[in-house]
mmCIF file of C-alpha atoms in Angstrom:
data_model
loop_
_atom_site.group_PDB
_atom_site.id
_atom_site.type_symbol
_atom_site.label_atom_id
_atom_site.label_comp_id
_atom_site.label_asym_id
_atom_site.label_seq_id
_atom_site.Cartn_x
_atom_site.Cartn_y
_atom_site.Cartn_z
ATOM 1 C CA UNK A 1 -13.305 -5.339 -20.125
ATOM 2 C CA UNK A 2 -13.810 -4.928 -16.402
ATOM 3 C CA UNK A 3 -10.799 -5.268 -14.139
ATOM 4 C CA UNK A 4 -10.662 -6.192 -10.486
ATOM 5 C CA UNK A 5 -8.793 -3.578 -8.465
ATOM 6 C CA UNK A 6 -5.588 -4.577 -6.726
ATOM 7 C CA UNK A 7 -4.211 -3.775 -3.284
ATOM 8 C CA UNK A 8 -0.735 -2.276 -3.491
ATOM 9 C CA UNK A 9 1.277 -2.444 -0.271
ATOM 10 C CA UNK A 10 4.305 -0.158 -0.036
ATOM 11 C CA UNK A 11 6.673 -0.630 2.894
ATOM 12 C CA UNK A 12 10.109 0.707 3.733
ATOM 13 C CA UNK A 13 12.206 2.025 6.586
ATOM 14 C CA UNK A 14 11.531 5.687 7.317
ATOM 15 C CA UNK A 15 13.417 7.876 4.857
ATOM 16 C CA UNK A 16 13.632 5.357 2.003
ATOM 17 C CA UNK A 17 11.090 7.254 -0.126
ATOM 18 C CA UNK A 18 7.833 5.370 0.406
ATOM 19 C CA UNK A 19 5.673 8.480 0.888
ATOM 20 C CA UNK A 20 7.222 10.304 -2.078
ATOM 21 C CA UNK A 21 6.625 7.308 -4.345
ATOM 22 C CA UNK A 22 3.041 6.996 -3.108
ATOM 23 C CA UNK A 23 2.329 10.634 -3.971
ATOM 24 C CA UNK A 24 3.901 10.280 -7.423
ATOM 25 C CA UNK A 25 1.955 7.105 -8.151
ATOM 26 C CA UNK A 26 -1.354 8.753 -7.261
ATOM 27 C CA UNK A 27 -0.493 11.810 -9.364
ATOM 28 C CA UNK A 28 0.244 9.473 -12.297
ATOM 29 C CA UNK A 29 -3.167 7.792 -11.958
ATOM 30 C CA UNK A 30 -5.709 9.803 -9.957
ATOM 31 C CA UNK A 31 -8.047 6.770 -9.931
ATOM 32 C CA UNK A 32 -5.724 5.092 -7.437
ATOM 33 C CA UNK A 33 -7.071 5.637 -3.940
ATOM 34 C CA UNK A 34 -5.069 5.892 -0.739
ATOM 35 C CA UNK A 35 -6.227 3.725 2.144
ATOM 36 C CA UNK A 36 -7.138 6.107 4.959
ATOM 37 C CA UNK A 37 -6.555 4.416 8.300
ATOM 38 C CA UNK A 38 -8.956 4.360 11.225
ATOM 39 C CA UNK A 39 -7.668 5.276 14.670
ATOM 40 C CA UNK A 40 -8.854 5.729 18.220
ATOM 41 C CA UNK A 41 -6.516 8.631 18.961
ATOM 42 C CA UNK A 42 -7.936 12.134 19.157
ATOM 43 C CA UNK A 43 -7.597 14.390 16.084
ATOM 44 C CA UNK A 44 -4.694 16.813 16.035
ATOM 45 C CA UNK A 45 -5.226 20.460 15.026
ATOM 46 C CA UNK A 46 -6.063 20.682 11.332
ATOM 47 C CA UNK A 47 -6.840 16.979 10.885
ATOM 48 C CA UNK A 48 -10.113 16.139 9.162
ATOM 49 C CA UNK A 49 -12.149 12.994 9.730
ATOM 50 C CA UNK A 50 -12.191 10.873 6.581
ATOM 51 C CA UNK A 51 -9.243 12.675 5.010
ATOM 52 C CA UNK A 52 -6.393 12.221 7.478
ATOM 53 C CA UNK A 53 -7.920 9.379 9.486
ATOM 54 C CA UNK A 54 -11.274 7.840 10.247
ATOM 55 C CA UNK A 55 -11.516 8.812 13.917
ATOM 56 C CA UNK A 56 -13.398 6.210 15.965
ATOM 57 C CA UNK A 57 -14.025 5.468 19.607
ATOM 58 C CA UNK A 58 -12.358 2.377 21.001
ATOM 59 C CA UNK A 59 -15.740 0.644 21.185
ATOM 60 C CA UNK A 60 -16.464 1.433 17.518
ATOM 61 C CA UNK A 61 -13.032 0.272 16.463
ATOM 62 C CA UNK A 62 -13.213 -2.976 18.425
ATOM 63 C CA UNK A 63 -16.677 -3.684 16.992
ATOM 64 C CA UNK A 64 -15.259 -3.331 13.466
ATOM 65 C CA UNK A 65 -12.442 -5.741 14.311
ATOM 66 C CA UNK A 66 -14.878 -8.261 15.805
ATOM 67 C CA UNK A 67 -17.088 -8.155 12.697
ATOM 68 C CA UNK A 68 -14.174 -8.581 10.287
ATOM 69 C CA UNK A 69 -14.376 -4.959 9.188
ATOM 70 C CA UNK A 70 -10.622 -4.343 9.458
ATOM 71 C CA UNK A 71 -8.091 -5.741 7.004
ATOM 72 C CA UNK A 72 -5.312 -5.129 9.528
ATOM 73 C CA UNK A 73 -4.972 -3.450 12.872
ATOM 74 C CA UNK A 74 -2.474 -2.848 15.663
ATOM 75 C CA UNK A 75 -2.147 -0.972 18.930
ATOM 76 C CA UNK A 76 0.549 1.698 19.052
ATOM 77 C CA UNK A 77 1.259 3.694 22.227
ATOM 78 C CA UNK A 78 -2.198 2.938 23.586
ATOM 79 C CA UNK A 79 -4.133 3.838 20.420
ATOM 80 C CA UNK A 80 -5.601 1.472 17.853
ATOM 81 C CA UNK A 81 -4.890 1.868 14.143
ATOM 82 C CA UNK A 82 -6.212 -0.145 11.221
ATOM 83 C CA UNK A 83 -7.350 -0.320 7.591
ATOM 84 C CA UNK A 84 -11.145 -0.477 7.104
ATOM 85 C CA UNK A 85 -12.239 -3.264 4.765
ATOM 86 C CA UNK A 86 -15.451 -1.823 3.241
ATOM 87 C CA UNK A 87 -13.991 1.085 1.170
ATOM 88 C CA UNK A 88 -11.198 -1.160 -0.111
ATOM 89 C CA UNK A 89 -13.592 -3.849 -1.323
ATOM 90 C CA UNK A 90 -15.861 -1.222 -2.906
ATOM 91 C CA UNK A 91 -12.903 0.183 -4.836
ATOM 92 C CA UNK A 92 -11.897 -3.302 -5.989
ATOM 93 C CA UNK A 93 -15.362 -3.940 -7.408
ATOM 94 C CA UNK A 94 -15.111 -0.642 -9.297
ATOM 95 C CA UNK A 95 -11.760 -1.685 -10.779
ATOM 96 C CA UNK A 96 -9.869 0.896 -8.718
ATOM 97 C CA UNK A 97 -6.567 0.141 -7.040
ATOM 98 C CA UNK A 98 -5.817 0.990 -3.403
ATOM 99 C CA UNK A 99 -2.346 1.817 -2.119
ATOM 100 C CA UNK A 100 -1.351 1.154 1.493
ATOM 101 C CA UNK A 101 1.530 2.963 3.188
ATOM 102 C CA UNK A 102 2.068 0.488 6.038
ATOM 103 C CA UNK A 103 4.758 -1.513 7.800
ATOM 104 C CA UNK A 104 5.537 -5.204 7.294
ATOM 105 C CA UNK A 105 3.232 -6.337 10.108
ATOM 106 C CA UNK A 106 0.200 -4.590 8.611
ATOM 107 C CA UNK A 107 1.152 -5.853 5.181
ATOM 108 C CA UNK A 108 1.330 -9.406 6.489
ATOM 109 C CA UNK A 109 -2.210 -9.168 7.874
ATOM 110 C CA UNK A 110 -3.580 -7.805 4.599
ATOM 111 C CA UNK A 111 -1.867 -10.577 2.617
ATOM 112 C CA UNK A 112 -3.486 -13.154 4.876
ATOM 113 C CA UNK A 113 -6.916 -11.566 4.423
ATOM 114 C CA UNK A 114 -6.781 -10.795 0.666
ATOM 115 C CA UNK A 115 -3.904 -12.899 -0.660
ATOM 116 C CA UNK A 116 -4.934 -13.101 -4.342
ATOM 117 C CA UNK A 117 -5.511 -9.350 -4.615
ATOM 118 C CA UNK A 118 -2.308 -8.075 -2.967
ATOM 119 C CA UNK A 119 0.854 -6.809 -4.637
ATOM 120 C CA UNK A 120 3.567 -5.942 -2.137
ATOM 121 C CA UNK A 121 6.616 -3.763 -2.764
ATOM 122 C CA UNK A 122 9.470 -3.119 -0.349
ATOM 123 C CA UNK A 123 11.608 -0.037 -0.907
ATOM 124 C CA UNK A 124 15.254 -0.113 0.138
ATOM 125 C CA UNK A 125 17.663 2.817 0.460
ATOM 126 C CA UNK A 126 20.903 2.685 -1.571
ATOM 127 C CA UNK A 127 22.877 2.680 1.684
ATOM 128 C CA UNK A 128 22.389 3.156 5.419
ATOM 129 C CA UNK A 129 24.431 6.370 5.306
ATOM 130 C CA UNK A 130 22.101 7.714 2.620
ATOM 131 C CA UNK A 131 19.058 6.700 4.650
ATOM 132 C CA UNK A 132 20.275 8.719 7.647
ATOM 133 C CA UNK A 133 21.188 11.648 5.397
ATOM 134 C CA UNK A 134 17.653 11.748 3.980
ATOM 135 C CA UNK A 135 16.153 11.755 7.463
ATOM 136 C CA UNK A 136 18.372 14.650 8.487
ATOM 137 C CA UNK A 137 17.732 16.571 5.255
ATOM 138 C CA UNK A 138 14.006 16.557 6.005
ATOM 139 C CA UNK A 139 14.768 18.666 9.099
ATOM 140 C CA UNK A 140 11.576 17.439 10.735
ATOM 141 C CA UNK A 141 12.901 15.357 13.621
ATOM 142 C CA UNK A 142 15.251 15.758 16.562
ATOM 143 C CA UNK A 143 18.469 13.759 16.831
ATOM 144 C CA UNK A 144 16.757 11.443 19.317
ATOM 145 C CA UNK A 145 13.857 10.744 16.950
ATOM 146 C CA UNK A 146 16.228 10.122 14.039
ATOM 147 C CA UNK A 147 18.253 7.732 16.191
ATOM 148 C CA UNK A 148 15.055 5.852 17.023
ATOM 149 C CA UNK A 149 14.066 5.621 13.357
ATOM 150 C CA UNK A 150 17.518 4.342 12.424
ATOM 151 C CA UNK A 151 17.389 1.733 15.167
ATOM 152 C CA UNK A 152 14.088 0.390 13.800
ATOM 153 C CA UNK A 153 15.344 0.373 10.214
ATOM 154 C CA UNK A 154 17.417 -2.775 10.579
ATOM 155 C CA UNK A 155 14.413 -4.782 11.769
ATOM 156 C CA UNK A 156 12.211 -3.365 9.010
ATOM 157 C CA UNK A 157 14.771 -4.118 6.308
ATOM 158 C CA UNK A 158 15.084 -7.714 7.560
ATOM 159 C CA UNK A 159 11.593 -8.422 6.142
ATOM 160 C CA UNK A 160 12.439 -7.529 2.544
ATOM 161 C CA UNK A 161 12.211 -11.138 1.334
ATOM 162 C CA UNK A 162 8.518 -11.364 2.319
ATOM 163 C CA UNK A 163 7.550 -8.972 -0.498
ATOM 164 C CA UNK A 164 6.699 -9.640 -4.140
ATOM 165 C CA UNK A 165 8.989 -6.884 -5.422
ATOM 166 C CA UNK A 166 11.943 -4.978 -4.002
ATOM 167 C CA UNK A 167 13.071 -1.594 -5.315
ATOM 168 C CA UNK A 168 16.317 0.155 -4.417
ATOM 169 C CA UNK A 169 15.474 3.851 -4.373
ATOM 170 C CA UNK A 170 18.763 5.404 -5.377
ATOM 171 C CA UNK A 171 17.121 7.863 -7.760
ATOM 172 C CA UNK A 172 13.476 8.750 -7.134
ATOM 173 C CA UNK A 173 12.556 9.093 -10.821
ATOM 174 C CA UNK A 174 13.949 5.635 -11.624
ATOM 175 C CA UNK A 175 12.150 4.019 -8.686
ATOM 176 C CA UNK A 176 8.952 5.751 -9.782
ATOM 177 C CA UNK A 177 9.256 4.292 -13.297
ATOM 178 C CA UNK A 178 9.896 0.832 -11.857
ATOM 179 C CA UNK A 179 6.877 1.097 -9.564
ATOM 180 C CA UNK A 180 4.643 2.135 -12.465
ATOM 181 C CA UNK A 181 5.910 -0.850 -14.472
ATOM 182 C CA UNK A 182 4.930 -3.171 -11.610
ATOM 183 C CA UNK A 183 1.433 -1.693 -11.457
ATOM 184 C CA UNK A 184 0.960 -1.940 -15.227
ATOM 185 C CA UNK A 185 2.013 -5.591 -15.289
ATOM 186 C CA UNK A 186 -0.030 -6.596 -12.250
ATOM 187 C CA UNK A 187 -3.159 -4.993 -13.691
ATOM 188 C CA UNK A 188 -2.857 -7.311 -16.703
ATOM 189 C CA UNK A 189 -2.818 -10.541 -14.696
ATOM 190 C CA UNK A 190 -5.528 -12.915 -15.853
ATOM 191 C CA UNK A 191 -7.130 -13.267 -12.418
ATOM 192 C CA UNK A 192 -7.663 -9.502 -12.236
ATOM 193 C CA UNK A 193 -9.660 -9.416 -15.480
ATOM 194 C CA UNK A 194 -12.912 -11.293 -14.765
ATOM 195 C CA UNK A 195 -14.331 -10.141 -18.092
ATOM 196 C CA UNK A 196 -11.781 -12.181 -20.057
ATOM 197 C CA UNK A 197 -13.817 -15.394 -20.072
ATOM 198 C CA UNK A 198 -16.830 -13.692 -21.595
ATOM 199 C CA UNK A 199 -14.593 -11.868 -24.079
ATOM 200 C CA UNK A 200 -13.050 -15.158 -25.264
ATOM 201 C CA UNK A 201 -16.507 -16.744 -25.519
ATOM 202 C CA UNK A 202 -17.443 -13.858 -27.788
ATOM 203 C CA UNK A 203 -14.396 -14.538 -29.970
ATOM 204 C CA UNK A 204 -15.411 -18.200 -30.230
ATOM 205 C CA UNK A 205 -18.929 -17.215 -31.259
ATOM 206 C CA UNK A 206 -17.393 -15.119 -34.021
ATOM 207 C CA UNK A 207 -15.543 -18.218 -35.261
ATOM 208 C CA UNK A 208 -18.785 -20.167 -35.265
ATOM 209 C CA UNK A 209 -20.563 -17.434 -37.238
ATOM 210 C CA UNK A 210 -17.985 -17.322 -40.004
#
Protein backbone atom coordinates (compact mmCIF):
# COMPACT_ATOMS: atom_id res chain seq x y z
CA UNK A 1 0.00 0.00 0.00
CA UNK A 2 1.14 3.53 -0.71
CA UNK A 3 2.05 5.74 2.21
CA UNK A 4 2.06 9.51 2.44
CA UNK A 5 5.44 10.82 3.57
CA UNK A 6 5.66 12.67 6.86
CA UNK A 7 7.55 15.80 7.89
CA UNK A 8 9.73 15.17 10.92
CA UNK A 9 10.80 18.29 12.80
CA UNK A 10 13.73 17.92 15.20
CA UNK A 11 14.52 20.82 17.51
CA UNK A 12 16.79 21.25 20.51
CA UNK A 13 19.20 23.66 22.14
CA UNK A 14 22.66 23.53 20.60
CA UNK A 15 24.60 20.59 22.00
CA UNK A 16 21.61 18.40 22.90
CA UNK A 17 22.30 15.94 20.05
CA UNK A 18 19.88 16.97 17.32
CA UNK A 19 22.41 16.76 14.47
CA UNK A 20 23.81 13.41 15.65
CA UNK A 21 20.32 11.93 15.85
CA UNK A 22 19.46 13.28 12.40
CA UNK A 23 22.53 11.61 10.88
CA UNK A 24 21.76 8.30 12.61
CA UNK A 25 18.13 8.38 11.49
CA UNK A 26 19.11 8.93 7.86
CA UNK A 27 21.71 6.15 8.05
CA UNK A 28 19.00 3.83 9.41
CA UNK A 29 16.69 4.63 6.48
CA UNK A 30 18.45 6.16 3.47
CA UNK A 31 15.04 6.95 1.91
CA UNK A 32 14.59 9.72 4.48
CA UNK A 33 15.60 13.02 2.92
CA UNK A 34 17.06 16.02 4.70
CA UNK A 35 15.41 19.36 3.98
CA UNK A 36 18.10 21.56 2.44
CA UNK A 37 17.42 25.19 3.29
CA UNK A 38 17.48 28.10 0.87
CA UNK A 39 19.45 31.20 1.79
CA UNK A 40 20.42 34.57 0.41
CA UNK A 41 23.89 34.56 1.97
CA UNK A 42 26.90 33.96 -0.24
CA UNK A 43 28.39 30.44 -0.33
CA UNK A 44 31.35 29.76 1.92
CA UNK A 45 34.43 27.94 0.58
CA UNK A 46 33.58 24.31 -0.16
CA UNK A 47 29.80 24.76 -0.03
CA UNK A 48 27.84 23.36 -2.95
CA UNK A 49 24.52 24.69 -4.21
CA UNK A 50 21.78 22.13 -3.64
CA UNK A 51 23.81 20.12 -1.15
CA UNK A 52 24.63 22.56 1.64
CA UNK A 53 22.05 25.21 0.76
CA UNK A 54 19.98 26.38 -2.16
CA UNK A 55 21.70 29.73 -2.75
CA UNK A 56 19.28 32.37 -4.04
CA UNK A 57 19.28 36.10 -4.60
CA UNK A 58 17.08 38.14 -2.30
CA UNK A 59 14.69 38.80 -5.19
CA UNK A 60 14.41 35.07 -5.95
CA UNK A 61 13.88 34.24 -2.31
CA UNK A 62 11.23 36.91 -1.79
CA UNK A 63 9.41 35.76 -4.94
CA UNK A 64 9.25 32.22 -3.52
CA UNK A 65 7.84 33.54 -0.25
CA UNK A 66 5.24 35.64 -2.07
CA UNK A 67 4.09 32.64 -4.14
CA UNK A 68 3.82 30.34 -1.12
CA UNK A 69 6.93 28.42 -2.13
CA UNK A 70 8.46 28.46 1.36
CA UNK A 71 7.17 26.34 4.23
CA UNK A 72 8.99 28.59 6.70
CA UNK A 73 11.44 31.44 6.52
CA UNK A 74 13.24 33.96 8.71
CA UNK A 75 15.85 36.68 8.48
CA UNK A 76 19.04 36.12 10.46
CA UNK A 77 21.83 38.72 10.57
CA UNK A 78 20.61 40.29 7.35
CA UNK A 79 20.27 37.05 5.36
CA UNK A 80 17.09 35.14 4.58
CA UNK A 81 16.77 31.43 5.31
CA UNK A 82 13.88 29.09 4.60
CA UNK A 83 12.60 25.63 3.66
CA UNK A 84 11.44 25.28 0.02
CA UNK A 85 8.01 23.68 -0.30
CA UNK A 86 8.25 21.93 -3.71
CA UNK A 87 10.86 19.21 -2.90
CA UNK A 88 9.10 18.42 0.38
CA UNK A 89 5.72 17.93 -1.27
CA UNK A 90 7.29 15.83 -4.04
CA UNK A 91 8.86 13.56 -1.43
CA UNK A 92 5.55 13.23 0.41
CA UNK A 93 3.79 12.08 -2.76
CA UNK A 94 6.53 9.46 -3.23
CA UNK A 95 5.99 8.19 0.32
CA UNK A 96 9.35 9.55 1.48
CA UNK A 97 9.81 11.28 4.81
CA UNK A 98 11.63 14.60 5.21
CA UNK A 99 13.53 15.58 8.35
CA UNK A 100 13.98 19.22 9.35
CA UNK A 101 16.77 20.38 11.66
CA UNK A 102 15.22 23.72 12.67
CA UNK A 103 14.38 25.84 15.69
CA UNK A 104 10.97 26.19 17.33
CA UNK A 105 10.01 29.25 15.26
CA UNK A 106 10.59 27.45 11.96
CA UNK A 107 8.83 24.39 13.30
CA UNK A 108 5.82 26.49 14.26
CA UNK A 109 5.53 27.86 10.72
CA UNK A 110 5.73 24.39 9.18
CA UNK A 111 3.06 23.07 11.56
CA UNK A 112 0.77 25.91 10.52
CA UNK A 113 1.35 25.17 6.83
CA UNK A 114 1.24 21.34 6.91
CA UNK A 115 -0.38 20.48 10.24
CA UNK A 116 -1.67 16.97 9.41
CA UNK A 117 1.67 15.84 7.98
CA UNK A 118 4.01 17.07 10.74
CA UNK A 119 5.57 15.08 13.57
CA UNK A 120 7.61 17.25 15.92
CA UNK A 121 10.24 16.06 18.39
CA UNK A 122 12.08 18.19 20.93
CA UNK A 123 15.37 16.88 22.30
CA UNK A 124 16.40 17.83 25.82
CA UNK A 125 19.81 17.40 27.46
CA UNK A 126 19.98 15.39 30.71
CA UNK A 127 21.20 18.51 32.52
CA UNK A 128 22.40 22.04 31.80
CA UNK A 129 25.89 21.13 33.04
CA UNK A 130 25.98 18.25 30.55
CA UNK A 131 24.78 20.53 27.76
CA UNK A 132 27.67 22.95 28.37
CA UNK A 133 30.12 20.05 28.64
CA UNK A 134 29.05 18.73 25.23
CA UNK A 135 29.51 22.15 23.66
CA UNK A 136 33.01 22.42 25.10
CA UNK A 137 33.91 18.84 24.13
CA UNK A 138 33.20 19.65 20.49
CA UNK A 139 36.09 22.15 20.63
CA UNK A 140 34.55 24.10 17.76
CA UNK A 141 33.58 27.36 19.44
CA UNK A 142 35.19 30.07 21.53
CA UNK A 143 34.13 30.73 25.11
CA UNK A 144 32.12 33.73 23.91
CA UNK A 145 30.23 31.66 21.34
CA UNK A 146 29.52 28.92 23.89
CA UNK A 147 28.25 31.53 26.34
CA UNK A 148 25.91 32.85 23.65
CA UNK A 149 24.61 29.36 22.87
CA UNK A 150 24.00 28.68 26.55
CA UNK A 151 22.14 31.96 26.95
CA UNK A 152 19.78 31.02 24.10
CA UNK A 153 19.23 27.51 25.45
CA UNK A 154 16.83 28.55 28.19
CA UNK A 155 14.50 30.25 25.70
CA UNK A 156 14.68 27.28 23.32
CA UNK A 157 13.94 24.78 26.08
CA UNK A 158 10.92 26.83 27.19
CA UNK A 159 9.09 25.69 24.01
CA UNK A 160 9.30 21.97 24.75
CA UNK A 161 5.56 21.64 25.41
CA UNK A 162 4.70 22.74 21.85
CA UNK A 163 6.07 19.46 20.44
CA UNK A 164 4.39 16.10 19.90
CA UNK A 165 7.24 14.15 21.52
CA UNK A 166 10.06 15.02 23.89
CA UNK A 167 13.22 12.93 24.24
CA UNK A 168 15.84 13.32 26.95
CA UNK A 169 19.14 12.51 25.26
CA UNK A 170 21.15 11.10 28.12
CA UNK A 171 22.52 8.24 26.03
CA UNK A 172 22.65 8.73 22.26
CA UNK A 173 21.89 5.08 21.41
CA UNK A 174 18.77 5.08 23.61
CA UNK A 175 17.51 8.36 22.14
CA UNK A 176 18.13 6.96 18.66
CA UNK A 177 16.01 3.87 19.42
CA UNK A 178 13.23 6.07 20.81
CA UNK A 179 13.30 8.30 17.73
CA UNK A 180 13.08 5.29 15.42
CA UNK A 181 10.09 4.01 17.42
CA UNK A 182 8.34 7.36 16.91
CA UNK A 183 8.94 7.24 13.16
CA UNK A 184 7.72 3.64 12.89
CA UNK A 185 4.51 4.42 14.77
CA UNK A 186 3.79 7.65 12.92
CA UNK A 187 4.22 5.94 9.55
CA UNK A 188 1.41 3.55 10.50
CA UNK A 189 -1.16 6.26 11.22
CA UNK A 190 -4.31 5.75 9.19
CA UNK A 191 -4.22 9.21 7.60
CA UNK A 192 -0.76 8.52 6.19
CA UNK A 193 -1.90 5.39 4.34
CA UNK A 194 -4.28 6.59 1.60
CA UNK A 195 -4.30 3.12 0.06
CA UNK A 196 -6.08 1.63 3.09
CA UNK A 197 -9.59 2.42 1.86
CA UNK A 198 -9.05 0.61 -1.41
CA UNK A 199 -7.38 -2.28 0.42
CA UNK A 200 -10.40 -2.70 2.73
CA UNK A 201 -12.77 -2.50 -0.25
CA UNK A 202 -10.80 -5.36 -1.76
CA UNK A 203 -11.23 -7.39 1.44
CA UNK A 204 -14.98 -6.76 1.32
CA UNK A 205 -15.12 -7.91 -2.29
CA UNK A 206 -13.43 -11.12 -1.20
CA UNK A 207 -16.20 -11.64 1.37
CA UNK A 208 -18.81 -11.12 -1.32
CA UNK A 209 -17.11 -13.64 -3.62
CA UNK A 210 -17.04 -16.41 -1.05
